[in-house]
Amino acid sequence: MKRSLLAIVASATLATSAVAAESVEVLHWWTSGGEAAALGVLKKDLEGQGVTWNDMPVAGGGGEAAMTALRARVTSGNPPSAVQALGFDITDWAKQGVVADLNSLAKAENWDKVVPTALQKFSKYDGKWIAAPVNVHSTNWVWANKAVLEKAGVKEMPATWDQFIAALDKVQKAGFIGLAHGGQAWQDATLFDGVVLATGGVEFYNKAFVQKDPKALNSATMVKAFDRMKQLRSYVDKDFSNRDWNLASAMVIEGKAGFQIMGDWAKGEFLNAKKVPNKDFACFRVPGTQGMVSFNSDQFLMFKVGAASAGAQLKLAKAIMNPSFQSAFNVVKGSVPARTDVPNTAFDACGKKGMADLAEANKSGKLVGSMAHGHAVPASIKNGFYDAITAQFNGSMTSAAAAKAMAQAAE
Ligand code: BGC
């Protein structure tokens, strides 16, 4: 009698813990202060629904290290439930037949209607929704410390390339570092997104990076873009090699440097440091790219998991796509919502500008996928582009040789 009672108690305990044990394992590279704060919004949402969050952070911007870690897990037949992934990386995984099918949820919630088509190109494969987009970032942004610019006598935010160079000169002459930068291939490439847009415009960008036209890749315009990279290189401090992007942001935040060219995840660092847009810092488009947006979208790619984990995985996808969550999350992350029906009311000045720029660029055909963040070409080609960009930035390749190497990488 006593034993069976115990057994009943034990099995009841087991049943409750089985419910409580509903969990997701999430692989991501959001390890900086601002990124962790944004991720916290998602974790809290899930935990509020009784879903345990098993965190699998793999540091490294652009997600290269994360994709390598993922490969090992998929190869051993044990993928995490959800993975932060970018652009062509998503569809590359889908080709392997290892991803989940979210169509029933997507249909019920009308994702086809509310997610911008530029994102759907990557969220869907073979007619199936396989990923839930959490944001839209863009790479052609400059972040500036207003007090530094004032001390350097820079009165207005530069609007043209020449004005930008003149402002960098002034900042440098006033004893600050002109451009905060971290010498990592993906960061060099992030600069290049904006520089190529500023130099050749949207049509050239698409010809070179999307259509991989060898004549555009190995052209006088591309050489000019590389020459501009060399110009930028002269405003970077001597300790830039391998510096993480958020440490470069910190140099602007702390008033050591004037500017950083970086995607709007940098804003997450400014906000995390309690800095206020238009008061402490300014956000503006890379001079010469006004009206253009080179976007990248973080999506949570869902993998095929057993029945025991599928319920929690759907809860995660549903939480990500919730409009009020998209507002709360992106306000902290620095990005803008991946749905067209989220109001801009909760966003700060830079966020409101980001949302307006995205809508306008989409309408005028000036929205392009970020090459640096996997939205123009697949990793196999992107990595070849990275090599040329980094070699030239570090002075081991001329501009002309780098343009030629870009064309070769696209072959
Ligand atoms: C991602 C951002 C992230 C940044 C730096 C980008 O590729 O899209 O979400 O904050 O890398 O880690």
Coordinates of N, CA and C and ligand atoms in Angstrom, one line a residue, residues 29-32 34-35 59-64 84-86 134-139 186 190 245-246 262-266 269 296-299 329 333 335 370 372-375 386, ligand 1:
W29 N 24.8 33.9 -32.1 CA 26.0 34.6 -31.8 C 25.8 35.9 -31.1
W30 N 24.8 36.0 -30.4 CA 24.5 37.3 -29.7 C 25.1 37.3 -28.3
T31 N 26.4 37.7 -28.3 CA 27.1 37.7 -27.1 C 27.6 39.0 -26.6
S32 N 27.4 40.1 -27.3 CA 27.8 41.4 -26.8 C 26.7 41.9 -25.8
G34 N 24.6 44.5 -25.8 CA 23.4 44.9 -26.4 C 22.6 43.7 -27.0
E35 N 23.4 42.8 -27.6 CA 22.8 41.6 -28.1 C 22.2 40.7 -27.0
A59 N 30.2 32.8 -30.1 CA 30.6 34.2 -30.5 C 31.2 34.3 -31.9
G60 N 31.0 35.5 -32.5 CA 31.6 35.7 -33.8 C 30.6 36.3 -34.7
G61 N 30.8 37.6 -35.0 CA 29.9 38.4 -35.9 C 29.8 37.7 -37.3
G62 N 28.6 37.9 -37.9 CA 28.4 37.3 -39.2 C 28.0 35.9 -39.2
G63 N 28.3 35.2 -38.0 CA 27.8 33.9 -37.8 C 28.6 32.7 -38.3
E64 N 29.9 33.1 -38.8 CA 30.7 32.0 -39.4 C 31.0 30.9 -38.4
Q84 N 20.0 30.9 -35.1 CA 20.1 32.2 -35.7 C 20.9 32.0 -37.0
A85 N 20.3 32.4 -38.1 CA 21.0 32.2 -39.4 C 20.6 33.4 -40.4
L86 N 21.5 33.6 -41.4 CA 21.4 34.7 -42.3 C 21.2 34.2 -43.7
V134 N 13.2 37.4 -37.2 CA 13.0 38.2 -36.0 C 13.3 39.7 -36.2
N135 N 14.0 40.1 -37.3 CA 14.3 41.5 -37.4 C 14.8 41.8 -38.9
V136 N 14.9 43.1 -39.1 CA 15.7 43.5 -40.3 C 16.7 44.5 -39.9
H137 N 18.0 44.1 -40.1 CA 19.1 45.0 -39.8 C 19.5 45.7 -41.1
S138 N 20.4 46.7 -41.1 CA 21.0 47.1 -42.3 C 22.4 47.6 -42.0
T139 N 23.3 47.5 -43.1 CA 24.7 47.6 -42.8 C 25.2 49.0 -43.2
W186 N 34.6 39.9 -41.7 CA 33.2 40.3 -41.8 C 33.0 41.7 -41.6
T190 N 31.6 44.5 -44.1 CA 30.5 45.4 -43.7 C 30.7 46.8 -44.2
W245 N 33.7 43.9 -32.9 CA 32.9 45.1 -33.4 C 32.4 45.9 -32.2
N246 N 32.0 45.2 -31.1 CA 31.4 45.9 -30.0 C 32.4 46.7 -29.2
M262 N 28.9 50.6 -39.2 CA 28.5 49.3 -38.7 C 27.0 49.1 -38.9
G263 N 26.6 47.9 -38.9 CA 25.1 47.7 -39.0 C 24.4 48.2 -37.7
D264 N 23.1 48.3 -37.7 CA 22.4 48.9 -36.6 C 22.4 48.1 -35.3
W265 N 23.0 46.9 -35.3 CA 23.2 46.2 -34.0 C 24.1 47.1 -33.1
A266 N 24.9 48.0 -33.8 CA 25.8 48.9 -33.0 C 24.9 49.8 -32.1
E269 N 24.4 48.6 -28.6 CA 25.5 48.9 -27.7 C 25.4 50.3 -27.1
N296 N 20.1 43.0 -43.8 CA 20.2 41.6 -43.5 C 19.2 41.3 -42.4
S297 N 18.7 40.0 -42.4 CA 17.6 39.7 -41.5 C 18.1 38.5 -40.7
D298 N 18.0 38.6 -39.4 CA 18.3 37.4 -38.5 C 17.0 36.6 -38.5
Q299 N 17.2 35.3 -38.8 CA 16.0 34.5 -38.8 C 16.3 33.3 -37.9
F329 N 11.5 43.5 -28.9 CA 12.8 43.0 -29.2 C 13.6 44.0 -30.0
K333 N 17.4 45.7 -29.8 CA 18.4 45.1 -30.7 C 19.0 46.1 -31.6
S335 N 17.6 46.9 -34.5 CA 17.0 46.5 -35.8 C 15.6 47.0 -35.9
S370 N 22.5 42.5 -48.1 CA 23.9 42.8 -47.7 C 24.8 41.6 -48.1
A372 N 27.9 41.4 -47.2 CA 28.8 41.0 -46.0 C 28.0 40.0 -45.1
H373 N 26.7 40.2 -45.1 CA 25.9 39.3 -44.1 C 25.1 38.3 -44.9
G374 N 25.6 37.8 -46.0 CA 25.0 36.6 -46.6 C 23.7 36.8 -47.3
H375 N 23.4 38.0 -47.7 CA 22.1 38.2 -48.4 C 22.2 38.5 -49.8
Y386 N 35.3 38.1 -49.3 CA 35.9 38.5 -48.0 C 37.5 38.5 -48.1
Ligands
BGC1 C1 23.7 39.8 -37.2 C2 23.4 40.7 -36.0 C3 24.5 40.7 -35.0 C4 25.8 41.1 -35.7 C5 27.0 41.1 -34.8 C6 25.1 40.2 -37.7 O1 25.4 39.3 -38.7 O2 22.7 40.0 -38.2 O3 22.2 40.3 -35.4 O4 24.2 41.6 -34.0 O5 26.1 40.1 -36.7 O6 27.2 40.0 -34.0

